Short mmCIF file of C-alpha atoms in Angstrom, two decimals:
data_model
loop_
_atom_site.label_atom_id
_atom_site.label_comp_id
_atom_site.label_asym_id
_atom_site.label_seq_id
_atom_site.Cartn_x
_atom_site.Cartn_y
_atom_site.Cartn_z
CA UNK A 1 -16.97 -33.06 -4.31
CA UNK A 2 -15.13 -36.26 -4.15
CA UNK A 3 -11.48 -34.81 -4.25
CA UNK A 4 -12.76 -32.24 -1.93
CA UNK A 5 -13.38 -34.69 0.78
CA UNK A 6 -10.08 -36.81 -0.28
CA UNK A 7 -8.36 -33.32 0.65
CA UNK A 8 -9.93 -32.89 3.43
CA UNK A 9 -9.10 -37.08 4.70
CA UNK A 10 -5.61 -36.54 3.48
CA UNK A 11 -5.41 -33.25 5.94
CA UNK A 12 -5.75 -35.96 8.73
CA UNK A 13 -3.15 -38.12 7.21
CA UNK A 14 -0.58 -35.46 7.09
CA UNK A 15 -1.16 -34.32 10.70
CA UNK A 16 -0.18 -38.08 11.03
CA UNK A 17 2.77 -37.48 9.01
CA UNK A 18 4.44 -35.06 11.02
CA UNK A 19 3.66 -36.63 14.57
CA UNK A 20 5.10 -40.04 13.10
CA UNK A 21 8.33 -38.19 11.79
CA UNK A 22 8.32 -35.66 14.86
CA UNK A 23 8.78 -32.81 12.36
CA UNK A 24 7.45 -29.44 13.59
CA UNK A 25 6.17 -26.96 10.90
CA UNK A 26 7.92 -24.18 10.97
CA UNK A 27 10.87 -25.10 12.66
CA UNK A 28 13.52 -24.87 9.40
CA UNK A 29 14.11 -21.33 9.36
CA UNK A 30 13.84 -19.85 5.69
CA UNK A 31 16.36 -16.83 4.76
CA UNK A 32 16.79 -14.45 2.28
CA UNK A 33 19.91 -14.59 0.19
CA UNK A 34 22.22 -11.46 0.17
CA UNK A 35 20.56 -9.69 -2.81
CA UNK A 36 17.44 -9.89 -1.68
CA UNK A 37 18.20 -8.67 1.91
CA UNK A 38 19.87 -6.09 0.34
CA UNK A 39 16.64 -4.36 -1.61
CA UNK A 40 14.60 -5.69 1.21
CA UNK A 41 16.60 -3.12 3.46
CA UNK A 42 16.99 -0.31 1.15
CA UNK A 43 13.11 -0.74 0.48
CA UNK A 44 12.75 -0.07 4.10
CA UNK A 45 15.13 2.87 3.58
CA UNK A 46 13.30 4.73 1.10
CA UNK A 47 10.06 4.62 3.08
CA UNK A 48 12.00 6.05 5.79
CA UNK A 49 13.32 9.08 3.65
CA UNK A 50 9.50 9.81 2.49
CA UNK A 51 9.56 7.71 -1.09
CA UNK A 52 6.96 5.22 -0.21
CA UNK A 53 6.05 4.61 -3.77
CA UNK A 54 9.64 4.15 -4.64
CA UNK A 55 10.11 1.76 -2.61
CA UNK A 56 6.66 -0.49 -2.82
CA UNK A 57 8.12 -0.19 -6.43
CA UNK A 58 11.03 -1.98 -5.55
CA UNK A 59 9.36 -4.44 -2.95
CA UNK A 60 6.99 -5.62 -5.96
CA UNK A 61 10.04 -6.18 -8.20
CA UNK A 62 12.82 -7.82 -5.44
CA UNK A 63 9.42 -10.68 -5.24
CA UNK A 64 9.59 -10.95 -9.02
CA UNK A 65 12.91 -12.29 -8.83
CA UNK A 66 11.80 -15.30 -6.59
CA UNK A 67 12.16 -18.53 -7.65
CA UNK A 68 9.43 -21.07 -8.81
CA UNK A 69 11.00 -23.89 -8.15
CA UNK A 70 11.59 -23.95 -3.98
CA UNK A 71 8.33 -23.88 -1.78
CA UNK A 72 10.52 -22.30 1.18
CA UNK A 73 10.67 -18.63 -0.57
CA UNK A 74 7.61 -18.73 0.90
CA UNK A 75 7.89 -18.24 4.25
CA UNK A 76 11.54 -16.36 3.54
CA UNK A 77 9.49 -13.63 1.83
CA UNK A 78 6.77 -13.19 4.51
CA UNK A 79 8.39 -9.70 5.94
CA UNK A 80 8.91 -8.03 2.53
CA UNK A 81 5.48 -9.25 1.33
CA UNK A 82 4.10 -7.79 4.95
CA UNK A 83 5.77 -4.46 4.62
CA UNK A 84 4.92 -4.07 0.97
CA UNK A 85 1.14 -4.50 2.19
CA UNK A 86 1.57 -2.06 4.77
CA UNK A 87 2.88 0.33 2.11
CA UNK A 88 0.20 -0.07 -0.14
CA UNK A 89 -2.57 -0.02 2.70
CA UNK A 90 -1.38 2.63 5.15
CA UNK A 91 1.58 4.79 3.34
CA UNK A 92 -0.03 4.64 -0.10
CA UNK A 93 -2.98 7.34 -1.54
CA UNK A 94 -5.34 6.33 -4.04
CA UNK A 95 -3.71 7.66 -6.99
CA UNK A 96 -0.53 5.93 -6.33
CA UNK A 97 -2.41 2.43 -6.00
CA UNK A 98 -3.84 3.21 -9.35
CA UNK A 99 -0.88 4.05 -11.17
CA UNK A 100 0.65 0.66 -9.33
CA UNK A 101 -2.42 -1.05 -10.79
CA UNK A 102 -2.45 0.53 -14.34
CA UNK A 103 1.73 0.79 -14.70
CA UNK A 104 3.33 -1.30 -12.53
CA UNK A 105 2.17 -4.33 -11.79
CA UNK A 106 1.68 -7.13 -14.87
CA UNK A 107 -0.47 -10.12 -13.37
CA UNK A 108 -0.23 -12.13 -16.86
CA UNK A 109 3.13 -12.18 -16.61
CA UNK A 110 4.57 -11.90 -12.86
CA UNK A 111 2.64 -14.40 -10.86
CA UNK A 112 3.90 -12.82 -7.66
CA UNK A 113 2.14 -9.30 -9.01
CA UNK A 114 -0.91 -11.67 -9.89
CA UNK A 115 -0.80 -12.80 -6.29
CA UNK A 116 -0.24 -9.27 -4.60
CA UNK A 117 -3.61 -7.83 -6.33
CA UNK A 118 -5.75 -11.30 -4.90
CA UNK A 119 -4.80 -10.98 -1.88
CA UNK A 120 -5.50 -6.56 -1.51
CA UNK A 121 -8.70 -7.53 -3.01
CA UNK A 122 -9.37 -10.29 -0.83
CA UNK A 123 -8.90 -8.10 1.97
CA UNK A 124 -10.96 -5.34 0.87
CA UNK A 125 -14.24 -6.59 2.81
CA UNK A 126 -15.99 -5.75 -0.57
CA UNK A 127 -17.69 -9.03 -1.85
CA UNK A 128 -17.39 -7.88 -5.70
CA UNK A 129 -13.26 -7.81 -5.45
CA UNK A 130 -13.15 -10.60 -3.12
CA UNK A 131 -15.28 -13.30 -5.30
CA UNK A 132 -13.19 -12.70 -8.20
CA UNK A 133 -10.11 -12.85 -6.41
CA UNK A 134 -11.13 -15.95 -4.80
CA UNK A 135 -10.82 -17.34 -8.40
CA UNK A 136 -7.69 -16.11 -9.12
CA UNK A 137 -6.19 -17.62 -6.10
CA UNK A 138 -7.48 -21.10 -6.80
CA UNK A 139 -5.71 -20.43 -9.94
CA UNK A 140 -2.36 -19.74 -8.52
CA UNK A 141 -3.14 -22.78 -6.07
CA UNK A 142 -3.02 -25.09 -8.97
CA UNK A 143 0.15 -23.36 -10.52
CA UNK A 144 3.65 -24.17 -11.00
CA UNK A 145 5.22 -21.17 -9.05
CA UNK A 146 5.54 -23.65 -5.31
CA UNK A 147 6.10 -19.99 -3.19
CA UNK A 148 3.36 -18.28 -5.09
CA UNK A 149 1.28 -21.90 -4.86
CA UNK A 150 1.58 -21.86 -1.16
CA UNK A 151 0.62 -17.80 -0.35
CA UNK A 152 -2.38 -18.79 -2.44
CA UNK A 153 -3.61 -21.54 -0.85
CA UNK A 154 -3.19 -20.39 2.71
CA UNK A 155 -5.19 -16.76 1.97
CA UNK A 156 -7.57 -19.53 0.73
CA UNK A 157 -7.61 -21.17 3.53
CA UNK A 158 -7.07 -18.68 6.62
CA UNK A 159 -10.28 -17.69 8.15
CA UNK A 160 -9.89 -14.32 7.44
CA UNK A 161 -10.31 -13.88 3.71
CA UNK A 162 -13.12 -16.88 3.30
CA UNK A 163 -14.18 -18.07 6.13
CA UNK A 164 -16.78 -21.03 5.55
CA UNK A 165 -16.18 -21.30 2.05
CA UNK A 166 -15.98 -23.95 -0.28
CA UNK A 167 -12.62 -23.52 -1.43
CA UNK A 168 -11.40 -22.90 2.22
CA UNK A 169 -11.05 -26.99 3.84
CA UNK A 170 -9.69 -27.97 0.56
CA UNK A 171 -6.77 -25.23 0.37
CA UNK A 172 -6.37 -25.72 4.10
CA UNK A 173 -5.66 -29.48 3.57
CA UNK A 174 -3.86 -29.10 0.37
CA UNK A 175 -1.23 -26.97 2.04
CA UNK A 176 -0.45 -28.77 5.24
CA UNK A 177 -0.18 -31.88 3.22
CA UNK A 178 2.03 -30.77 0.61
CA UNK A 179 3.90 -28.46 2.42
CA UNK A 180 3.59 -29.55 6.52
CA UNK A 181 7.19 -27.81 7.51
CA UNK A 182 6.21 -24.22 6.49
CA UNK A 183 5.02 -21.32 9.11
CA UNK A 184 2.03 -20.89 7.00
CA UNK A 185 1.01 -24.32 7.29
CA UNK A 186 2.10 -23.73 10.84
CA UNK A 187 -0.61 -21.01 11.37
CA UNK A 188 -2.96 -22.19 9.70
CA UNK A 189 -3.37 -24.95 12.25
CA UNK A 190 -3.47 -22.54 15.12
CA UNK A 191 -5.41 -19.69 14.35
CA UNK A 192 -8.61 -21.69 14.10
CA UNK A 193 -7.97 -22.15 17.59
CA UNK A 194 -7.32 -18.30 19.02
CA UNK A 195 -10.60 -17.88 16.48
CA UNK A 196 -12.19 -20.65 18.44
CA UNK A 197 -10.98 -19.26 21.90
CA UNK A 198 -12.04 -15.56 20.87
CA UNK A 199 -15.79 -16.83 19.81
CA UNK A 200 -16.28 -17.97 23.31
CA UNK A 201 -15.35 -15.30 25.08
CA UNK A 202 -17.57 -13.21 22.81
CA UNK A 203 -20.60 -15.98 23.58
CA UNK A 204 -19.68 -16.78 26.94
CA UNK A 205 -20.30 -20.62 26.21
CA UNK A 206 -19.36 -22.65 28.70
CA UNK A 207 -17.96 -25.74 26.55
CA UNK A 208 -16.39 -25.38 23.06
CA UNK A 209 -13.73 -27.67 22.01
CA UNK A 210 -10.58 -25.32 21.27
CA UNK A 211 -9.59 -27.70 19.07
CA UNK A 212 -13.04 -28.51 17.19
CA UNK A 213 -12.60 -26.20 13.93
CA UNK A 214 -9.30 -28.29 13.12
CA UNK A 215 -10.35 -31.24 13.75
CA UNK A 216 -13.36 -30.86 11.40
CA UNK A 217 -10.90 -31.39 8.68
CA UNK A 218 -9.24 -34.56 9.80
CA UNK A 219 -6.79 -36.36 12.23
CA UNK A 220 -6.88 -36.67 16.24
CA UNK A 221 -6.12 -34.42 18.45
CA UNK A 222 -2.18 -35.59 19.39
CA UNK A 223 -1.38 -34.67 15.55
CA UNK A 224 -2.73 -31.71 16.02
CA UNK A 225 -0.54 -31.03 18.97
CA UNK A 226 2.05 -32.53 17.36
CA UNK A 227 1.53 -30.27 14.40
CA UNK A 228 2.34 -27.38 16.94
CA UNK A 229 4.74 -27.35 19.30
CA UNK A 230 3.02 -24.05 21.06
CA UNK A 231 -0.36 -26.04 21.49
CA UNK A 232 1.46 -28.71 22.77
CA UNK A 233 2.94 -26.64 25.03
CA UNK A 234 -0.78 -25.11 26.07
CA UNK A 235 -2.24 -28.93 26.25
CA UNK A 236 0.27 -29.41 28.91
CA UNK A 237 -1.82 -27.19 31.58
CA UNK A 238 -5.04 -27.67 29.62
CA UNK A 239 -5.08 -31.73 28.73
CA UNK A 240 -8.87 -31.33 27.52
CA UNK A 241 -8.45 -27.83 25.10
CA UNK A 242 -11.92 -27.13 26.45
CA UNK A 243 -12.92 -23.60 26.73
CA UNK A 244 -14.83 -25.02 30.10
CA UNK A 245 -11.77 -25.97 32.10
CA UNK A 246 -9.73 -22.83 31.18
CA UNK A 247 -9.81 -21.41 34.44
CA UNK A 248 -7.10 -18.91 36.22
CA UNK A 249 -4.79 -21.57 37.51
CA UNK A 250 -4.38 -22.48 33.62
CA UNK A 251 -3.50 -18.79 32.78
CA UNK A 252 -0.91 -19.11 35.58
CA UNK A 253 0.11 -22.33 34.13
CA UNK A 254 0.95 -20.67 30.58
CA UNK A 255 2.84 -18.14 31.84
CA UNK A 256 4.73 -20.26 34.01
CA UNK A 257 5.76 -22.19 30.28
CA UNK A 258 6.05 -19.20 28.61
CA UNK A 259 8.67 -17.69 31.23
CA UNK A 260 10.63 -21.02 30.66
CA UNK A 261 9.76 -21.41 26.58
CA UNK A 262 13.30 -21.13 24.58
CA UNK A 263 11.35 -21.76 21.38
CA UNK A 264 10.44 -18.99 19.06
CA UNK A 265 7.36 -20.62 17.90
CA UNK A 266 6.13 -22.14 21.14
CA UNK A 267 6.12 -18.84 22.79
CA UNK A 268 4.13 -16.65 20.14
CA UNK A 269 1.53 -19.81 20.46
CA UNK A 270 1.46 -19.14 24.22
CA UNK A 271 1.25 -15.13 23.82
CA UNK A 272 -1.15 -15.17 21.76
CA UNK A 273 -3.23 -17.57 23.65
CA UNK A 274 -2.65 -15.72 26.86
CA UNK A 275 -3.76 -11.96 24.87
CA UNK A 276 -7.21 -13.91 24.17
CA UNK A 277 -7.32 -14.80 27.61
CA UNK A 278 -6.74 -12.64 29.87
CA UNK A 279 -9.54 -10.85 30.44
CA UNK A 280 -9.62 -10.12 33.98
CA UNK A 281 -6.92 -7.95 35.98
CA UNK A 282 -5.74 -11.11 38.31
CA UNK A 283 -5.62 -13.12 34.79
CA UNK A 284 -3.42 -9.99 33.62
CA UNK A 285 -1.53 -9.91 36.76
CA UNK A 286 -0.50 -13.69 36.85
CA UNK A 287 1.13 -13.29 33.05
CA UNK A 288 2.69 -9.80 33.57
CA UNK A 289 6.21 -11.15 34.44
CA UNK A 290 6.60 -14.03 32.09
CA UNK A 291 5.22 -11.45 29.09
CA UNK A 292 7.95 -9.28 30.39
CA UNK A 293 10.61 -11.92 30.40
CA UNK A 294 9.43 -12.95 26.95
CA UNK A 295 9.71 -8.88 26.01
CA UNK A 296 13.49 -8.25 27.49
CA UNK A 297 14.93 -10.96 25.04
CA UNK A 298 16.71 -9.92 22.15
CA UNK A 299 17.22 -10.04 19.19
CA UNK A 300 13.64 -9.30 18.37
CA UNK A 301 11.34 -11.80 16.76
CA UNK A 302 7.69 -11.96 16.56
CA UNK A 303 6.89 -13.74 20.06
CA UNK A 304 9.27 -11.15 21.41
CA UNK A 305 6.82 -8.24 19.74
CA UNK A 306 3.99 -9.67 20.45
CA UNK A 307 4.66 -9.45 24.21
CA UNK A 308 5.61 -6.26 24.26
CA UNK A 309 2.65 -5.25 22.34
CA UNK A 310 0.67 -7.09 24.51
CA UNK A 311 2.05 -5.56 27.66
CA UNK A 312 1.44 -2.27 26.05
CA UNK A 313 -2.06 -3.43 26.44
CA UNK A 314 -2.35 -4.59 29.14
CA UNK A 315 -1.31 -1.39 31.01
CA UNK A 316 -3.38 0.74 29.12
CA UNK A 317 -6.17 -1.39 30.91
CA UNK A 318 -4.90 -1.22 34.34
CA UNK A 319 -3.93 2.61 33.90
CA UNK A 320 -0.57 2.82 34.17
CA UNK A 321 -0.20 6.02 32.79
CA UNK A 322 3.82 5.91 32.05
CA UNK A 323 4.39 2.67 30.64
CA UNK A 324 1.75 1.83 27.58
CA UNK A 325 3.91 5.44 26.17
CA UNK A 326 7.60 3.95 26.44
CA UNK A 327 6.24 1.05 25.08
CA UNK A 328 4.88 2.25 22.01
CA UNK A 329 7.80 4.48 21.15
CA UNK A 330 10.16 1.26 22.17
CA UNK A 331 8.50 -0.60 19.42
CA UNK A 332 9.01 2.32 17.09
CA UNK A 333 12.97 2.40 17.34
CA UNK A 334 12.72 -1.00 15.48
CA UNK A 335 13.88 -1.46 11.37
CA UNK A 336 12.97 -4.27 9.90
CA UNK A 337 10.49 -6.50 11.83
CA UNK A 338 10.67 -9.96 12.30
CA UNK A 339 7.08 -11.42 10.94
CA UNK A 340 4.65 -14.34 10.73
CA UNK A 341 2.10 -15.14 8.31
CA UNK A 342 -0.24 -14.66 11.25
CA UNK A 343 0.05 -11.38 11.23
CA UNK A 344 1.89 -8.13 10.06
CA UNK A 345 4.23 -6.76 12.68
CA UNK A 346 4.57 -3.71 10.70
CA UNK A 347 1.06 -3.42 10.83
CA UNK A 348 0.81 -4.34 14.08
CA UNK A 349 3.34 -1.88 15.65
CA UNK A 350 1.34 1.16 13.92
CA UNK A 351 -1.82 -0.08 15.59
CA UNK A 352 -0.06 -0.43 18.98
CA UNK A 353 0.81 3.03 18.38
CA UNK A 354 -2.18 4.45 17.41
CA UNK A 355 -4.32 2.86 19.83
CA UNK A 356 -2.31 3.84 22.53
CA UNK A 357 -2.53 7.15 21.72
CA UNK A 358 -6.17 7.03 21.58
CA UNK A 359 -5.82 6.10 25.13
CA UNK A 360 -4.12 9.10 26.18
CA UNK A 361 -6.53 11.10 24.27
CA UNK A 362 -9.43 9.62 25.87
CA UNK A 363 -8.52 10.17 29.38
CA UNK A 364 -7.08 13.91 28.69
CA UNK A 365 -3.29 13.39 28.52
CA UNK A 366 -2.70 15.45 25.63
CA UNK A 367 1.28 15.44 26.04
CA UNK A 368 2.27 11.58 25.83
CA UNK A 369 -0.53 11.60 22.94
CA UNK A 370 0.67 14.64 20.53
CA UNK A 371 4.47 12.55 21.32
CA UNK A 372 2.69 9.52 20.28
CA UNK A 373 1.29 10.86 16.86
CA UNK A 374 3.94 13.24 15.56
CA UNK A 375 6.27 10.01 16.55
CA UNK A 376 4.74 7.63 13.69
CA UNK A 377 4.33 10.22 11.65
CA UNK A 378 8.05 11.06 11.34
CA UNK A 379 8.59 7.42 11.05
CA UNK A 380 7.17 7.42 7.48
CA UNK A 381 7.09 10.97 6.10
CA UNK A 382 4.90 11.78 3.02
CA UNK A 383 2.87 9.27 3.37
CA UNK A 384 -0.76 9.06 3.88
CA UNK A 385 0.09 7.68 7.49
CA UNK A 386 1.89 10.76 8.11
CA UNK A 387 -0.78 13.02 7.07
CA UNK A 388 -3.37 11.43 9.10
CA UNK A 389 -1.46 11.16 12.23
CA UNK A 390 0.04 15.14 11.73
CA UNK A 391 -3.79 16.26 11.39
CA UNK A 392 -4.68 14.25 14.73
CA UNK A 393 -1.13 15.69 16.22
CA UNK A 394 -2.36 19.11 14.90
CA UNK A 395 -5.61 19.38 16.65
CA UNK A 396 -3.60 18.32 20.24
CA UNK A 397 -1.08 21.11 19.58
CA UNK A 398 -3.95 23.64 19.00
CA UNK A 399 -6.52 22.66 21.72
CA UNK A 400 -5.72 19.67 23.29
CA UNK A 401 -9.15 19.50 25.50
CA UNK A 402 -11.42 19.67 22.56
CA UNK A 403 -9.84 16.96 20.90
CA UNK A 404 -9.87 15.02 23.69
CA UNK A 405 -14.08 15.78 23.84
CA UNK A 406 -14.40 14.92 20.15
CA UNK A 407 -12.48 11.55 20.63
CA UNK A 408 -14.95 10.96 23.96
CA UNK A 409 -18.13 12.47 21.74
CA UNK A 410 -17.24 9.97 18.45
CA UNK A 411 -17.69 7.02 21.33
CA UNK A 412 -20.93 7.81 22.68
CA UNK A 413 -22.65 9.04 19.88
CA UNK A 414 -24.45 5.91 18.91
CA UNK A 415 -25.52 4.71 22.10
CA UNK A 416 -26.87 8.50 22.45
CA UNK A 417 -29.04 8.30 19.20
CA UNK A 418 -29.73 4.65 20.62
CA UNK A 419 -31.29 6.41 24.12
CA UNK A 420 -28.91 4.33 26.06
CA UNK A 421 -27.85 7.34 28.77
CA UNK A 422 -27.20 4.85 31.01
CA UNK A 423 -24.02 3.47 29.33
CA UNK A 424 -23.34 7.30 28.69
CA UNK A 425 -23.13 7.76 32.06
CA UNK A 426 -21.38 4.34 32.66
CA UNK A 427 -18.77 5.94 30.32
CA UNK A 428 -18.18 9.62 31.40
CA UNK A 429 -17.84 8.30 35.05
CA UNK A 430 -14.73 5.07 33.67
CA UNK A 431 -13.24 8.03 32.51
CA UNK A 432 -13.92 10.21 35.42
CA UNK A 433 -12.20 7.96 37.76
CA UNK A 434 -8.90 7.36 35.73
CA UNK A 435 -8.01 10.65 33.95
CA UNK A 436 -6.01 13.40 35.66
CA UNK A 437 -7.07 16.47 33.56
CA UNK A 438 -8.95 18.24 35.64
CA UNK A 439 -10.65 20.40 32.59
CA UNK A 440 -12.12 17.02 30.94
CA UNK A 441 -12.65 15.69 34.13
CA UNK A 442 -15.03 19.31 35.27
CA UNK A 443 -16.40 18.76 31.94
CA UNK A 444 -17.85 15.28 32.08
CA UNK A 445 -18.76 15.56 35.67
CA UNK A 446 -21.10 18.40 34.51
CA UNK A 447 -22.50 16.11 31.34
CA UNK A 448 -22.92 13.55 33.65
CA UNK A 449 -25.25 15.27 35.96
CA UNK A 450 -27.57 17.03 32.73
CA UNK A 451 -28.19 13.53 31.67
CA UNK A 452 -28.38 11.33 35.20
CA UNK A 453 -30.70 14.34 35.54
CA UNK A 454 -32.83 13.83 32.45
CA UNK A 455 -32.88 10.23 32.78
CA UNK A 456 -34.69 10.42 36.07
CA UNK A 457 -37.19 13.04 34.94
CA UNK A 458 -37.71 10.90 31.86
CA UNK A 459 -38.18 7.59 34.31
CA UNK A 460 -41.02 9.42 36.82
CA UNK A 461 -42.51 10.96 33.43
CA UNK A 462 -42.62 7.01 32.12
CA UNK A 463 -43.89 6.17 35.67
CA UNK A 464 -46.80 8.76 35.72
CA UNK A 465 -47.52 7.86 32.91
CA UNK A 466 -48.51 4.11 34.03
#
């Protein structure tokens, strides 16, 4: 317990550190040597051609060959650790992750494979992998390999994996203090904060400290800031990081910095804040140009994809019909994607994708969706991706309004068996007023009026009753 707390003191003191020194984690840019860009690329290649296996094959053994002795391969293997998980999660079937698991990969003697089968099973959401895991990545905390050291302790300590566990302050505070200039020490001091900003939102509090969840673990609040140059940047229009004062002149104040930002970092801070934020179309409005300032730049890096996903978004919710499509296949036409140990861009781009094309297939506009599917398909062939988006693509092709009534019927199912017509209703009639299929539109209009219909009779029967 004791040299749990001492971590969790000396989390402060680092924080210290770094505003003291006016080093900014993240900022050295980690890259990988020839070689390994090399195998990285051809990797990329083979999933391209239809050989995922192949080439999550290869991934597993170009991170083999990383060495022990620099903490930086860390954060310079972050986009061929991110695309290997995408090949395992999304590309991969079942058998192929068991012959990986049974073949392949040798834990007791590769500490990189050691560290690739914690972290799946951390992710799995099933608490019998995940405990285990948990154990294995203490392990690797406390080992000599510094990359594989520092992947450990920040799965440890991002909220995602173990959230409110014991091991999670400790690995937290381990890893900024060791190791305060990498961009997972970077993130881990800012996603409590989008976490923060996303819980009140949900709970419509009207005070929460933005900052609260990293300050539990030590230091003041300029160290934090300090610690980031993108929350400093956000402090600037919001001096209090109180969820109370973030009003709409502060979302026009963000996107006034981010339209001005030249740093990387600073700018995914301020994306990423704005995408909790804007919630409301004026809120969406008042960030539209600087997100597509931020979008225009090249070359690409993760701010820069993050904008564009987020635009993607954002006119999915304001219904402009051509844009959220040229977005998504934009993002497509992209190799190799710039990533952060926030999160996956390759991951990332295929749910852009996907959930744009749910959007099309919700409102009826079975063209832009079928382009949408067969699109990411063909972007990784003979893969379980492909096969799943080919089937969905499929049943377009063949009747395009009954899959778009299937998609429609999967939504209101539950609130259905719940007896909740009214947000039936609430939902035929959004979609009613926004799609331009006449068939789906003739459709709901008529499902509509059978259950406003029923609902009454039910409400005078209830009414009698009394």
């Amino acid at each position: 317990m004791r040299k749990c707390l001492d971590r969790v003191m000396a989390f402060g003191l680092c924080l210290g550190m770094i505003w003291m020194t006016g080093m900014q984690a993240g900022e050295a840019e980690p890259a990988l040597d020839a070689k390994m860009q090399t195998l990285y690329k051809d990797a990329y290649g083979l999933m391209r051609a239809g050989e995922p296996y192949a080439a999550t094959v290869q991934l597993i053994e170009l991170l083999r060959t990383v060495p022990g002795d620099d903490v930086q391969w860390a954060d310079a293997l972050i986009g061929p650790s991110q695309l290997l998980g995408f090949s395992v999660a999304s590309l991969l079937d079942w058998p192929q992750r068991s012959t990986l698991l049974e073949e392949v990969l040798q834990p007791d003697t590769y500490p990189t494979d050691a560290l690739l089968i914690a972290a799946l099973k951390a992710g799995s959401g099933v608490q019998s992998m995940a405990l285990p895991a948990q154990m294995t990545l203490k392990q690797l905390g406390e080992g000599k390999h510094l990359a594989v050291k520092a992947a450990a302790l920040y799965i440890l300590g991002q909220p995602y994996y173990y959230s409110g566990s014991h091991m999670q302050s400790p690995a937290m505070a381990e890893l900024v203090l060791n190791y305060p200039n990498l961009e997972f020490s970077r993130c881990l001091v800012e996603i409590p904060v989008y976490n923060t900003l996303s819980k009140a939102l949900e709970e419509g509090v009207s005070e929460k400290n933005l900052l609260g969840e990293v300050l539990y673990w030590g230091g003041r609040k300029e160290q934090v800031l300090q610690a980031s140059s993108g929350l400093s940047k956000a402090a600037e229009a919001l001096p209090t990081m109180n969820f109370k004062a973030l009003d709409d002149t502060v979302i026009q104040k963000w996107a006034a910095s981010l339209e001005g930002e030249e740093t990387p970092h600073s700018r995914y801070t301020l994306v990423s804040l704005l995408s909790k934020s804007c919630t409301t179309p004026k809120r969406r409005a008042a960030a539209q140009s600087a997100l597509a300032a931020v979008a225009e730049r090249a070359p690409a890096s993760p701010d820069i994809l993050r904008a564009r996903m987020l635009l993607a978004d954002f006119a999915q919710k304001e219904h402009d019909v051509e844009r959220p499509s040229s977005l998504s296949l934009n993002l497509l036409k992209l190799d190799l994607l710039p990533c952060t140990a926030e999160r996956s861009m390759y991951e990332a781009t295929m749910h852009t994708v996907q959930h744009t094309a749910r959007y099309y297939t919700r409102y009826g506009f079975v063209k832009q969706a079928l382009q949408l599917h067969e699109a990411l398909a063909s972007k990784f062939p003979n893969s379980t991706l492909a096969e799943s988006e080919t089937k969905q693509a499929k049943a377009l092709r063949e009747n395009g309004l009954e899959a778009c009534l299937d998609l429609i019927a999967t939504e209101v199912n539950a609130p259905l068996r719940n007896g909740d017509t009214q947000r039936v209703i609430d939902t035929y009639s959004e979609i009613i007023a926004h799609t331009q299929n006449t068939s789906l539109r003739n459709i709901l209009q008529k499902k509509r009026s059978q259950l406003e219909v029923s609902s009454s009779s039910l409400q005078t029967q209830t009414t009698e009753a009394r």
